[in-house]
CSV table of C-alpha atoms and ligand atoms in Angstrom, one decimal:
chain,number,residue,atom,x,y,z
A,19,MET,CA,22.4,-17.9,-52.8
A,20,LYS,CA,20.4,-15.0,-53.3
A,21,GLN,CA,17.7,-17.2,-51.7
A,22,THR,CA,19.9,-17.9,-48.4
A,23,VAL,CA,20.3,-13.8,-48.3
A,24,TYR,CA,16.5,-13.5,-48.5
A,25,SER,CA,15.5,-15.9,-46.1
A,26,ILE,CA,18.0,-14.6,-43.3
A,27,LEU,CA,16.6,-11.1,-44.0
A,28,ALA,CA,13.0,-12.2,-43.8
A,29,VAL,CA,14.1,-14.2,-40.9
A,30,THR,CA,15.4,-11.1,-39.4
A,31,LEU,CA,12.1,-8.8,-39.9
A,32,LEU,CA,9.7,-11.5,-38.5
A,33,CYS,CA,12.3,-11.5,-35.6
A,34,LEU,CA,12.5,-7.8,-35.6
A,35,SER,CA,8.8,-7.8,-35.7
A,36,GLY,CA,8.2,-10.0,-32.7
A,37,THR,CA,10.6,-7.6,-30.4
A,38,ASN,CA,8.2,-4.7,-31.7
A,39,SER,CA,4.9,-6.7,-30.8
A,40,GLN,CA,6.6,-8.0,-27.5
A,41,ALA,CA,7.7,-4.3,-26.7
A,42,GLN,CA,3.9,-3.0,-27.7
A,43,ASN,CA,2.5,-6.2,-25.6
A,44,LYS,CA,4.5,-5.3,-22.7
A,45,LYS,CA,2.5,-4.2,-19.7
A,46,PRO,CA,3.9,-1.1,-17.7
A,47,ASN,CA,5.3,-1.7,-14.3
A,48,ILE,CA,4.0,0.4,-11.3
A,49,LEU,CA,5.8,2.4,-8.5
A,50,PHE,CA,2.9,3.1,-6.0
A,51,ILE,CA,4.2,5.7,-3.3
A,52,ALA,CA,1.7,6.3,-0.8
A,53,ILE,CA,2.5,9.1,1.8
A,54,ASP,CA,0.6,9.5,5.4
A,55,ASP,CA,-1.5,12.8,6.5
A,56,LEU,CA,0.9,14.7,4.0
A,57,ASN,CA,-1.3,18.3,3.1
A,58,ASP,CA,-1.5,20.8,0.4
A,59,TRP,CA,1.4,22.8,2.3
A,60,THR,CA,3.9,21.1,-0.2
A,61,SER,CA,5.3,23.1,-3.0
A,62,THR,CA,3.7,21.7,-5.4
A,63,LEU,CA,0.4,22.6,-4.1
A,64,ASN,CA,1.3,26.2,-2.9
A,65,GLY,CA,-0.6,25.7,0.4
A,66,ASN,CA,1.9,27.1,2.3
A,67,PRO,CA,5.5,28.6,1.8
A,68,GLN,CA,7.0,27.2,4.5
A,69,ALA,CA,7.2,23.8,3.5
A,70,LYS,CA,10.2,22.5,1.3
A,71,THR,CA,10.0,20.1,-0.9
A,72,PRO,CA,11.7,19.9,-3.7
A,73,ASN,CA,12.1,16.2,-4.7
A,74,LEU,CA,8.5,16.2,-5.0
A,75,LYS,CA,8.5,19.1,-6.8
A,76,ALA,CA,11.2,17.6,-9.5
A,77,LEU,CA,9.0,14.6,-9.7
A,78,ALA,CA,5.9,16.9,-11.1
A,79,ALA,CA,8.3,18.3,-13.6
A,80,LYS,CA,8.6,14.8,-15.0
A,81,GLY,CA,4.6,14.3,-15.2
A,82,ILE,CA,1.5,15.9,-13.9
A,83,THR,CA,-0.2,16.5,-10.7
A,84,PHE,CA,-3.9,17.1,-9.9
A,85,THR,CA,-3.8,20.3,-8.1
A,86,ASN,CA,-7.6,19.6,-7.2
A,87,ALA,CA,-7.3,16.3,-5.9
A,88,HIS,CA,-9.5,15.1,-3.0
A,89,CYS,CA,-9.6,11.9,-0.9
A,90,ALA,CA,-12.5,10.1,-0.4
A,91,ALA,CA,-12.4,10.0,3.3
A,92,PRO,CA,-10.2,12.0,5.5
A,93,ALA,CA,-8.8,9.7,7.7
A,94,CYS,CA,-6.2,6.5,7.4
A,95,GLY,CA,-8.4,3.5,7.2
A,96,PRO,CA,-11.4,4.5,5.1
A,97,SER,CA,-9.2,6.4,2.5
A,98,ARG,CA,-7.1,4.0,2.0
A,99,SER,CA,-10.0,1.1,1.7
A,100,ALA,CA,-11.7,3.8,-0.9
A,101,ILE,CA,-8.0,3.6,-2.8
A,102,MET,CA,-7.7,0.0,-2.3
A,103,SER,CA,-11.4,-1.3,-3.2
A,104,GLY,CA,-12.3,1.8,-6.1
A,105,ILE,CA,-15.3,1.7,-3.6
A,106,LEU,CA,-16.8,5.3,-1.6
A,107,PRO,CA,-17.4,4.6,1.9
A,108,SER,CA,-20.8,5.7,1.7
A,109,THR,CA,-21.2,2.4,-0.5
A,110,SER,CA,-19.0,-0.1,2.0
A,111,GLY,CA,-20.4,1.5,4.8
A,112,ASN,CA,-16.7,1.8,5.8
A,113,TYR,CA,-16.5,5.0,7.8
A,114,VAL,CA,-13.7,4.8,10.1
A,115,ASN,CA,-10.9,4.2,10.9
A,116,LYS,CA,-11.2,0.7,13.5
A,117,SER,CA,-13.5,-0.5,10.5
A,118,SER,CA,-11.7,-4.2,9.5
A,119,LEU,CA,-11.5,-3.9,5.8
A,120,ILE,CA,-12.5,-8.0,5.7
A,121,HIS,CA,-14.6,-7.7,7.9
A,122,ASN,CA,-17.0,-5.6,5.9
A,123,PRO,CA,-19.0,-7.8,3.3
A,124,ILE,CA,-18.8,-5.3,0.4
A,125,LEU,CA,-14.8,-4.4,0.4
A,126,ASN,CA,-14.3,-8.4,1.5
A,127,ASN,CA,-16.2,-9.6,-1.7
A,128,SER,CA,-14.1,-6.7,-4.1
A,129,ILE,CA,-10.9,-7.0,-6.0
A,130,LEU,CA,-8.9,-5.0,-4.0
A,131,LEU,CA,-6.4,-3.5,-6.6
A,132,PRO,CA,-2.8,-5.5,-5.2
A,133,GLU,CA,-5.4,-8.5,-5.9
A,134,PHE,CA,-6.2,-7.3,-9.5
A,135,PHE,CA,-3.2,-6.8,-10.3
A,136,GLN,CA,-1.8,-9.9,-9.3
A,137,GLN,CA,-4.7,-11.5,-11.3
A,138,ASN,CA,-3.8,-9.8,-13.9
A,139,GLY,CA,-0.1,-11.2,-14.5
A,140,TYR,CA,1.6,-9.2,-11.8
A,141,TYR,CA,4.1,-9.5,-9.1
A,142,VAL,CA,2.7,-7.5,-6.7
A,143,CYS,CA,5.0,-6.6,-3.6
A,144,GLY,CA,5.4,-3.6,-1.0
A,145,ALA,CA,6.6,-2.0,2.1
A,146,GLY,CA,5.3,0.1,4.9
A,147,LYS,CA,2.1,1.4,5.6
A,148,LEU,CA,0.0,1.5,2.1
A,149,PHE,CA,-3.5,-0.2,3.9
A,150,HIS,CA,-4.5,0.8,7.1
A,151,GLY,CA,-2.8,-2.0,9.4
A,152,TYR,CA,-5.6,-4.3,9.5
A,153,HIS,CA,-4.2,-5.4,6.2
A,154,PHE,CA,-1.2,-7.0,7.6
A,155,ASN,CA,-1.8,-9.6,10.4
A,156,GLU,CA,-2.8,-13.3,10.7
A,157,GLU,CA,-5.9,-13.2,10.0
A,158,VAL,CA,-5.7,-11.2,6.5
A,159,LYS,CA,-1.7,-11.7,5.6
A,160,GLY,CA,-1.2,-9.1,2.6
A,161,ARG,CA,-4.2,-10.3,0.4
A,162,GLY,CA,-3.1,-9.9,-2.8
A,163,PHE,CA,0.8,-9.7,-2.6
A,164,ASP,CA,3.2,-12.2,-3.6
A,165,GLU,CA,6.2,-10.5,-0.7
A,166,TYR,CA,6.1,-7.6,1.7
A,167,PHE,CA,8.4,-5.9,3.9
A,168,PRO,CA,8.9,-6.4,7.2
A,169,SER,CA,6.5,-9.5,6.1
A,170,LYS,CA,3.1,-10.0,5.7
A,171,THR,CA,2.0,-10.0,8.9
A,172,GLN,CA,3.4,-6.8,9.8
A,173,ASP,CA,3.4,-3.5,7.5
A,174,LEU,CA,5.4,-0.8,9.5
A,175,PRO,CA,9.4,-1.7,10.3
A,176,SER,CA,9.2,-1.6,13.8
A,177,PHE,CA,9.7,1.8,16.0
A,178,GLU,CA,11.6,-0.6,18.6
A,179,GLY,CA,15.1,0.4,19.7
A,180,LEU,CA,14.9,3.8,17.9
A,181,LYS,CA,16.3,5.9,20.3
A,182,PHE,CA,13.8,9.1,20.4
A,183,ASN,CA,14.2,12.4,22.3
A,184,SER,CA,10.6,11.7,23.2
A,185,LYS,CA,9.8,14.9,25.5
A,186,LEU,CA,5.9,14.1,25.1
A,187,PRO,CA,5.8,18.2,24.8
A,188,LEU,CA,1.8,17.9,26.1
A,189,GLY,CA,2.9,15.7,28.4
A,190,GLY,CA,1.7,12.7,27.4
A,191,TRP,CA,-2.1,14.0,27.2
A,192,ALA,CA,-2.7,11.6,24.1
A,193,ARG,CA,-0.3,9.3,22.8
A,194,GLN,CA,0.1,10.7,19.1
A,195,ALA,CA,0.2,13.9,20.3
A,196,ASP,CA,4.7,14.2,20.3
A,197,TRP,CA,7.3,15.4,18.4
A,198,GLY,CA,11.0,16.7,18.1
A,199,PRO,CA,14.1,15.3,16.6
A,200,CYS,CA,15.1,11.9,16.6
A,201,HIS,CA,18.2,10.5,19.7
A,202,PRO,CA,21.8,12.0,17.2
A,203,ASP,CA,22.3,7.8,16.9
A,204,VAL,CA,19.5,7.7,14.7
A,205,THR,CA,20.1,8.5,11.5
A,206,LEU,CA,17.8,8.1,8.1
A,207,ASP,CA,18.9,4.8,7.6
A,208,ASP,CA,17.5,3.5,11.2
A,209,HIS,CA,14.2,5.6,10.8
A,210,PRO,CA,10.9,3.3,10.2
A,211,ASP,CA,10.4,5.9,6.9
A,212,GLY,CA,14.1,5.4,5.7
A,213,ILE,CA,13.9,1.7,6.0
A,214,THR,CA,10.7,1.2,4.2
A,215,ALA,CA,12.3,3.6,1.8
A,216,ASN,CA,15.6,1.4,1.7
A,217,TRP,CA,13.6,-1.7,0.7
A,218,ALA,CA,12.5,-0.4,-2.4
A,219,LYS,CA,15.1,1.2,-3.3
A,220,GLU,CA,16.8,-2.1,-3.2
A,221,ARG,CA,14.5,-3.6,-4.7
A,222,LEU,CA,14.6,-1.5,-7.9
A,223,LEU,CA,18.8,-1.5,-8.2
A,224,GLU,CA,19.0,-5.1,-7.8
A,225,GLY,CA,16.9,-5.5,-11.3
A,226,GLU,CA,15.9,-8.4,-10.5
A,227,LEU,CA,12.2,-7.8,-10.2
A,228,GLN,CA,9.5,-9.9,-12.0
A,229,GLU,CA,8.1,-7.9,-14.6
A,230,PRO,CA,5.2,-6.5,-14.7
A,231,PHE,CA,5.6,-5.6,-11.1
A,232,PHE,CA,3.5,-3.5,-8.6
A,233,LEU,CA,5.3,-1.8,-6.3
A,234,GLY,CA,4.3,-0.2,-3.0
A,235,ALA,CA,6.0,1.7,-0.7
A,236,GLY,CA,3.7,3.3,2.0
A,237,ILE,CA,5.7,6.2,4.2
A,238,PHE,CA,4.5,7.3,7.7
A,239,GLN,CA,5.3,10.6,8.0
A,240,PRO,CA,4.3,13.7,8.7
A,241,HIS,CA,1.3,11.6,10.2
A,242,LEU,CA,1.9,12.2,14.2
A,243,PRO,CA,4.0,11.1,16.0
A,244,ASN,CA,6.6,13.5,14.2
A,245,TYR,CA,10.1,12.5,14.8
A,246,ALA,CA,13.1,13.4,12.5
A,247,PRO,CA,16.6,12.9,12.5
A,248,GLN,CA,17.9,16.2,13.8
A,249,GLU,CA,19.3,17.9,10.9
A,250,TYR,CA,15.5,18.0,9.3
A,251,PHE,CA,14.6,20.5,12.4
A,252,ASP,CA,17.6,22.1,12.3
A,253,ARG,CA,15.9,23.3,8.4
A,254,PHE,CA,13.3,25.0,9.8
A,255,PRO,CA,14.6,27.5,12.7
A,256,LEU,CA,11.9,28.1,15.3
A,257,GLU,CA,12.6,31.7,15.5
A,258,ASP,CA,11.5,31.9,12.1
A,259,ILE,CA,8.2,29.5,11.7
A,260,GLU,CA,5.3,31.1,10.9
A,261,LEU,CA,1.5,30.5,12.1
A,262,PRO,CA,-0.9,29.3,9.2
A,263,GLU,CA,-1.9,32.4,6.9
A,264,GLY,CA,-5.3,30.5,6.8
A,265,PHE,CA,-6.0,30.6,10.6
A,266,LYS,CA,-8.5,33.1,11.5
A,267,GLU,CA,-9.6,33.2,15.3
A,268,ASP,CA,-13.2,33.9,14.6
A,269,ASP,CA,-13.3,31.5,11.5
A,270,LEU,CA,-15.9,29.2,13.2
A,271,ASP,CA,-18.2,31.2,14.2
A,272,ASP,CA,-20.5,30.8,10.7
A,273,VAL,CA,-19.9,27.2,10.7
A,274,PRO,CA,-22.5,25.1,12.0
A,275,ALA,CA,-22.4,23.2,14.9
A,276,ALA,CA,-22.5,19.6,13.5
A,277,HIS,CA,-19.0,19.9,12.3
A,278,ALA,CA,-18.1,19.7,16.2
A,279,LYS,CA,-19.8,16.4,16.7
A,280,MET,CA,-18.7,15.1,14.4
A,281,ALA,CA,-14.7,15.8,14.4
A,282,HIS,CA,-14.3,16.9,18.1
A,283,ASN,CA,-10.7,17.9,18.5
A,284,PRO,CA,-9.4,19.9,21.5
A,285,TRP,CA,-5.7,19.5,20.7
A,286,LEU,CA,-5.3,23.0,18.9
A,287,LYS,CA,-6.6,24.3,22.3
A,288,ARG,CA,-4.0,22.0,24.3
A,289,ILE,CA,-1.2,22.9,21.9
A,290,ARG,CA,-1.6,26.9,22.3
A,291,SER,CA,-2.0,26.9,26.1
A,292,THR,CA,1.3,24.8,26.5
A,293,ASP,CA,3.0,27.5,23.6
A,294,GLN,CA,3.9,24.2,21.3
A,295,TRP,CA,1.6,25.5,18.6
A,296,LYS,CA,5.3,26.6,16.5
A,297,PRO,CA,7.4,23.6,17.6
A,298,ALA,CA,4.4,21.0,16.5
A,299,ILE,CA,4.5,23.2,13.1
A,300,GLN,CA,8.5,22.8,12.8
A,301,ALA,CA,8.1,19.2,13.7
A,302,TYR,CA,5.6,18.7,10.8
A,303,LEU,CA,7.9,20.7,8.3
A,304,ALA,CA,11.0,18.8,9.3
A,305,CYS,CA,8.7,15.6,8.7
A,306,THR,CA,7.8,16.4,5.7
A,307,ALA,CA,11.4,17.6,4.5
A,308,MET,CA,12.3,13.9,5.4
A,309,VAL,CA,9.6,12.6,3.2
A,310,ASP,CA,10.4,14.7,0.6
A,311,ASP,CA,14.6,13.4,0.9
A,312,LEU,CA,12.5,9.6,0.9
A,313,ILE,CA,10.5,10.5,-2.3
A,314,GLY,CA,14.3,11.8,-3.9
A,315,GLN,CA,15.6,8.2,-3.2
A,316,ILE,CA,13.1,6.0,-4.4
A,317,VAL,CA,12.2,7.6,-7.6
A,318,GLY,CA,16.3,8.2,-7.7
A,319,ALA,CA,16.7,4.6,-7.7
A,320,LEU,CA,13.8,3.4,-10.1
A,321,GLU,CA,15.7,6.0,-12.9
A,322,LYS,CA,19.0,4.2,-11.9
A,323,SER,CA,17.0,0.9,-12.3
A,324,PRO,CA,16.2,-1.1,-15.8
A,325,TYR,CA,12.5,-0.1,-15.2
A,326,ALA,CA,12.8,3.4,-15.6
A,327,ASP,CA,11.5,3.7,-19.0
A,328,ASN,CA,8.9,0.8,-18.7
A,329,THR,CA,7.2,2.2,-14.7
A,330,ILE,CA,4.4,4.2,-14.1
A,331,ILE,CA,4.6,6.2,-11.1
A,332,VAL,CA,1.5,7.2,-9.4
A,333,LEU,CA,1.9,9.3,-5.3
A,334,TRP,CA,-0.2,10.0,-3.5
A,335,SER,CA,-1.1,11.3,0.3
A,336,ASP,CA,-4.2,9.6,2.6
A,337,HIS,CA,-5.8,13.1,3.0
A,338,GLY,CA,-4.7,16.4,4.1
A,339,PHE,CA,-3.8,17.9,7.6
A,340,GLN,CA,-4.9,21.1,9.7
A,341,LEU,CA,-2.1,22.8,11.6
A,342,GLY,CA,-4.5,25.2,13.2
A,343,GLU,CA,-7.0,26.3,10.5
A,344,LYS,CA,-10.7,26.0,11.5
A,345,GLY,CA,-9.1,26.1,15.1
A,346,ARG,CA,-8.1,22.5,14.8
A,347,TRP,CA,-4.9,20.5,14.8
A,348,GLY,CA,-5.5,17.4,13.2
A,349,LYS,CA,-7.8,15.9,10.0
A,350,TYR,CA,-11.1,13.8,10.4
A,351,SER,CA,-13.3,17.4,8.7
A,352,LEU,CA,-14.5,18.6,5.4
A,353,TRP,CA,-12.9,21.5,4.7
A,354,GLU,CA,-10.1,21.6,2.1
A,355,ARG,CA,-6.8,21.7,4.3
A,356,ALA,CA,-7.7,17.9,5.5
A,357,THR,CA,-9.4,16.9,2.1
A,358,ARG,CA,-7.1,18.3,-0.8
A,359,VAL,CA,-4.2,15.4,-1.4
A,360,ASN,CA,-1.0,15.7,-3.3
A,361,LEU,CA,-1.3,13.3,-6.7
A,362,VAL,CA,1.3,13.4,-8.9
A,363,TRP,CA,1.7,10.9,-12.1
A,364,VAL,CA,4.1,10.2,-14.4
A,365,ALA,CA,2.8,7.6,-17.3
A,366,PRO,CA,5.6,7.1,-20.0
A,367,GLY,CA,4.0,7.8,-23.5
A,368,VAL,CA,1.0,9.2,-21.8
A,369,THR,CA,1.9,12.1,-19.2
A,370,THR,CA,3.0,15.5,-20.0
A,371,ARG,CA,6.4,16.7,-18.4
A,372,GLY,CA,5.6,19.5,-16.2
A,373,THR,CA,1.8,19.8,-16.4
A,374,THR,CA,-0.9,20.3,-13.7
A,375,SER,CA,-4.9,20.1,-13.7
A,376,PRO,CA,-6.9,22.2,-11.9
A,377,ARG,CA,-10.0,19.6,-12.6
A,378,PRO,CA,-11.9,18.5,-9.5
A,379,VAL,CA,-10.4,14.5,-9.3
A,380,ASN,CA,-10.3,11.7,-6.3
A,381,LEU,CA,-7.9,9.2,-4.4
A,382,LEU,CA,-10.7,6.9,-5.7
A,383,ASP,CA,-9.7,7.7,-9.1
A,384,ILE,CA,-6.2,5.7,-9.0
A,385,TYR,CA,-7.5,1.8,-9.5
A,386,PRO,CA,-9.8,2.7,-12.6
A,387,THR,CA,-6.7,4.8,-14.0
A,388,LEU,CA,-4.0,2.4,-13.2
A,389,ALA,CA,-6.3,-0.3,-15.4
A,390,SER,CA,-6.8,2.0,-18.0
A,391,LEU,CA,-3.1,2.7,-18.2
A,392,THR,CA,-2.2,-0.9,-18.0
A,393,GLY,CA,-4.9,-2.2,-20.4
A,394,CYS,CA,-6.2,-4.4,-17.7
A,395,GLU,CA,-10.1,-5.2,-17.5
A,396,PRO,CA,-11.1,-3.4,-14.4
A,397,PRO,CA,-13.3,-5.6,-12.2
A,398,LYS,CA,-17.3,-5.5,-13.4
A,399,GLY,CA,-19.6,-3.2,-11.8
A,400,GLN,CA,-17.0,-2.4,-8.7
A,401,LEU,CA,-15.3,0.6,-9.6
A,402,GLU,CA,-16.8,4.2,-8.5
A,403,GLY,CA,-13.9,6.5,-9.4
A,404,ASN,CA,-13.3,8.0,-12.6
A,405,ASP,CA,-10.7,7.3,-15.3
A,406,LEU,CA,-8.0,10.2,-15.7
A,407,THR,CA,-6.2,9.6,-18.7
A,408,ALA,CA,-8.1,11.7,-20.5
A,409,LEU,CA,-7.2,15.2,-18.1
A,410,MET,CA,-3.6,13.0,-18.6
A,411,LYS,CA,-3.4,13.7,-22.3
A,412,ASN,CA,-5.0,17.1,-22.0
A,413,PRO,CA,-5.2,18.5,-18.6
A,414,GLU,CA,-7.6,21.3,-19.7
A,415,ALA,CA,-10.1,18.9,-21.1
A,416,ASP,CA,-14.0,19.4,-20.8
A,417,TRP,CA,-14.5,17.6,-17.0
A,418,ASP,CA,-18.1,17.7,-16.3
A,419,LYS,CA,-17.1,15.7,-12.7
A,420,THR,CA,-17.0,16.9,-9.0
A,421,THR,CA,-15.2,15.2,-6.5
A,422,LEU,CA,-16.6,13.4,-3.2
A,423,THR,CA,-15.3,13.2,0.5
A,424,VAL,CA,-16.9,11.4,2.8
A,425,PHE,CA,-16.4,11.3,6.6
A,426,GLY,CA,-19.1,9.3,8.6
A,427,TYR,CA,-22.7,8.8,8.1
A,428,LYS,CA,-24.4,11.2,5.9
A,429,ASN,CA,-21.1,14.1,6.1
A,430,TYR,CA,-20.2,15.0,3.0
A,431,GLY,CA,-18.0,17.3,0.9
A,432,LEU,CA,-17.9,18.2,-2.4
A,433,ARG,CA,-16.1,20.0,-4.5
A,434,SER,CA,-15.9,20.9,-7.8
A,435,GLU,CA,-13.3,23.7,-9.1
A,436,ARG,CA,-14.9,26.9,-8.1
A,437,TYR,CA,-16.6,25.6,-5.0
A,438,ARG,CA,-17.0,23.5,-1.8
A,439,TYR,CA,-20.4,22.2,-0.3
A,440,ILE,CA,-20.3,20.4,2.4
A,441,THR,CA,-23.8,18.6,4.2
A,442,TYR,CA,-23.8,17.3,7.8
A,443,ALA,CA,-26.0,14.9,8.8
A,444,ASP,CA,-28.4,17.1,10.4
A,445,GLY,CA,-29.2,18.5,6.8
A,446,THR,CA,-26.5,21.8,8.2
A,447,GLU,CA,-24.7,23.5,5.5
A,448,GLU,CA,-21.6,25.5,4.3
A,449,LEU,CA,-20.5,26.7,0.8
A,450,TYR,CA,-17.1,28.3,-0.3
A,451,ASP,CA,-16.3,30.1,-3.0
A,452,HIS,CA,-12.6,29.2,-4.0
A,453,GLN,CA,-12.1,32.1,-6.6
A,454,SER,CA,-12.1,35.1,-3.8
A,455,ASP,CA,-12.0,33.2,-0.6
A,456,ARG,CA,-9.4,29.9,-0.8
A,457,TRP,CA,-8.9,29.7,2.9
A,458,GLU,CA,-13.4,28.9,3.1
A,459,TRP,CA,-13.6,31.7,5.8
A,460,GLU,CA,-16.8,32.7,4.4
A,461,ASN,CA,-19.3,30.5,4.7
A,462,LEU,CA,-22.2,31.2,1.9
A,463,ALA,CA,-24.6,28.7,2.6
A,464,ASP,CA,-27.0,31.1,3.8
A,465,ASN,CA,-26.6,33.2,0.9
A,466,PRO,CA,-29.8,33.4,-1.6
A,467,GLU,CA,-27.4,34.4,-4.2
A,468,TYR,CA,-25.9,30.7,-3.9
A,469,ALA,CA,-29.3,28.7,-4.0
A,470,GLU,CA,-28.8,27.6,-7.4
A,471,VAL,CA,-25.0,26.6,-6.9
A,472,LYS,CA,-25.9,24.8,-4.0
A,473,LYS,CA,-29.0,22.7,-5.5
A,474,GLU,CA,-26.6,22.4,-8.3
A,475,MET,CA,-24.3,20.2,-6.3
A,476,ARG,CA,-26.7,18.7,-3.5
A,477,GLN,CA,-27.8,16.7,-6.5
A,478,GLU,CA,-24.3,15.1,-7.0
A,479,LEU,CA,-24.6,13.4,-3.2
A,480,PRO,CA,-25.2,9.9,-2.5
A,481,THR,CA,-28.4,8.9,-1.8
A,482,HIS,CA,-28.0,5.8,0.0
A,483,HIS,CA,-26.0,6.2,2.9
A,484,GLN,CA,-26.5,2.7,4.6
A,485,PRO,CA,-25.6,-0.4,2.6
A,486,LYS,CA,-27.2,-3.3,2.6
A,487,GLY,CA,-25.7,-6.1,5.0
A,488,VAL,CA,-23.4,-3.6,6.8
A,489,THR,CA,-24.6,-2.1,10.4
A,490,TYR,CA,-23.2,1.1,10.9
A,491,ILE,CA,-24.0,3.0,13.9
A,492,PRO,CA,-22.7,6.0,14.3
A,493,PRO,CA,-20.8,7.2,17.6
A,494,LYS,CA,-22.6,9.2,20.1
A,495,PRO,CA,-21.0,12.4,21.0
A,496,ASN,CA,-21.0,11.9,24.2
A,497,GLN,CA,-19.5,8.9,23.8
A,498,GLN,CA,-16.2,10.5,21.9
A,499,LYS,CA,-15.7,13.2,24.4
A,500,ALA,CA,-16.0,10.3,27.6
A,501,LYS,CA,-13.1,8.0,25.4
A,502,ALA,CA,-10.9,11.3,25.1
A,503,LYS,CA,-11.0,12.1,28.7
A,504,SER,CA,-10.4,8.4,29.9
A,505,LYS,CA,-7.2,9.0,27.3
A,506,LYS,CA,-6.2,12.1,29.5
B,16,CA,CA1,-3.4,8.9,6.8
B,17,CA,CA1,-15.4,31.0,8.9
C-alpha cells in the first residue's frame, strides 16, 4: 500500500516536472503589428499634442517604448526589406521603393524574418502591408508564410467597392495626394485596414492557431491617400487644427542643396497654394486616430485569447512623415520627423510595464531581438542590428551605439542620443543638437566647436556603399523632375 502511494506520488511529481519543463520550453508566440507612415506625433512620442492615440499609449503602458528609434530607410520598400532581412540598405543595395526584394541577390539569399520563424517550427501567418507589396505576387507568393490574408498573391484588402468621397483636393495632381472622409455608408469594418484588423482579431479569438505562431498584421494608414470614416474627421474639427510647431519658414536656408536633389518634393508648395494644409493635417490625424482604434482592437483580442500570457507584441511604424516641417509634405528625407518611428514591445517576463528607453535604436534591431527573445539561433553572418533585450531589462543600461538611416546611395543620417549627423553623397553635412534644438532648426555642421562630434559620428558610417553583384544607378535629379512633371 505504502509502495503504491509512493509510486503515485512519484508519477505525479514526474508529470508535474514534465509539465513544468514543457512550459519552460514552450516558445512564445509573436504578434507583429506594422503601421505605415506613422510619425512621432503620437502621444507616446510627444511629437505633436494634436494627435490622439490612447490605445497606443495603453499598449506602451504594458511594456517598453523606445523613444529614440529610427528606420533603416525613410521609404516603405527599403525600410521593410531591412526589417525583414536584418540587412542595411547600404549593404544590400536595396535603396528605393521599386527594387524588388527577390531580384536583389543579397536579400534573395538571406533568410527573411517569416522564413526564419517557419524554419524554427513556428506557424507563420499574416495580413495587410508587412512587406512593400512585391512579396505577395505570382512570382514570390509570400515566401515564408504558411497563410496570408487576403492571399499569398495579394497583401492589401481591395479598395475597390469602397465609396470614398474622393474630391481630390489637389485636383488629381498626384494619385496619392488625396484625403477626406469615406462615404457615409462605409464603416470601419469595410475599410481595408478594418478588414486586416478583423482577420487578426478572428484568428486570435478563435483560439485555433498552431503554437508557437508568428502573426503579422500590417495597417496601411496613415499612408496617403488618407481616407477614414467621417467619425474620425469629426474628432478633429478643422477650426482647431494647428500648423506644425516644428515648421519654420526659412528653415532650409542653412541646409546643403544636396537634400533637394535627394528628396525633391513640391507637395507642400502645392498644398499651401490650394489652402489645403489644415485639411491635410486633419486627414492625417483622423487616419492616425483610426489606426489607433485598430491597434486597441487587435491588442484587446490578444488579451481575450488563450495566448495572452505567452505572446510577445512588437509594434512598429516603417518610418516617419513630415507634415510641413522643413518645407516638406512627405517622407524620403534624413531629418528627425521622417526617420523617427514608433517602436513598442511587450515581452512577458522581460519588459517592465510602462518603461521608456532613450537609447538610439533601429528597426533593424527587431529581427535579432525577436531571435533572442524566442531563443532561436539567428542566421550566421546575416543580421546587422542589435539585440535590444538588455535595454528591455534595463532601459537606462549603458549603450555605446548610434543608429543609422540610409536614403539612397551614400546619403546617411546618423542619430546618437544627443545629435543628428547627416551627410550626403556629395560630402555636404548637417549636424543638430537635440538637447537644445528638437526641431533641427540650426545646422551646426560648420561650427568648429562641433568638429570633434562630427568626427566621431563620421566613424560610425558604412565604408562601402556599392554591394558586390548589385548594380545601383542613382536617378538623376532632372529625370525625377521630368517624371513628376509628366504626372501633373
Ligand atoms: Ca511607409
Ligand atoms: Ca534651419
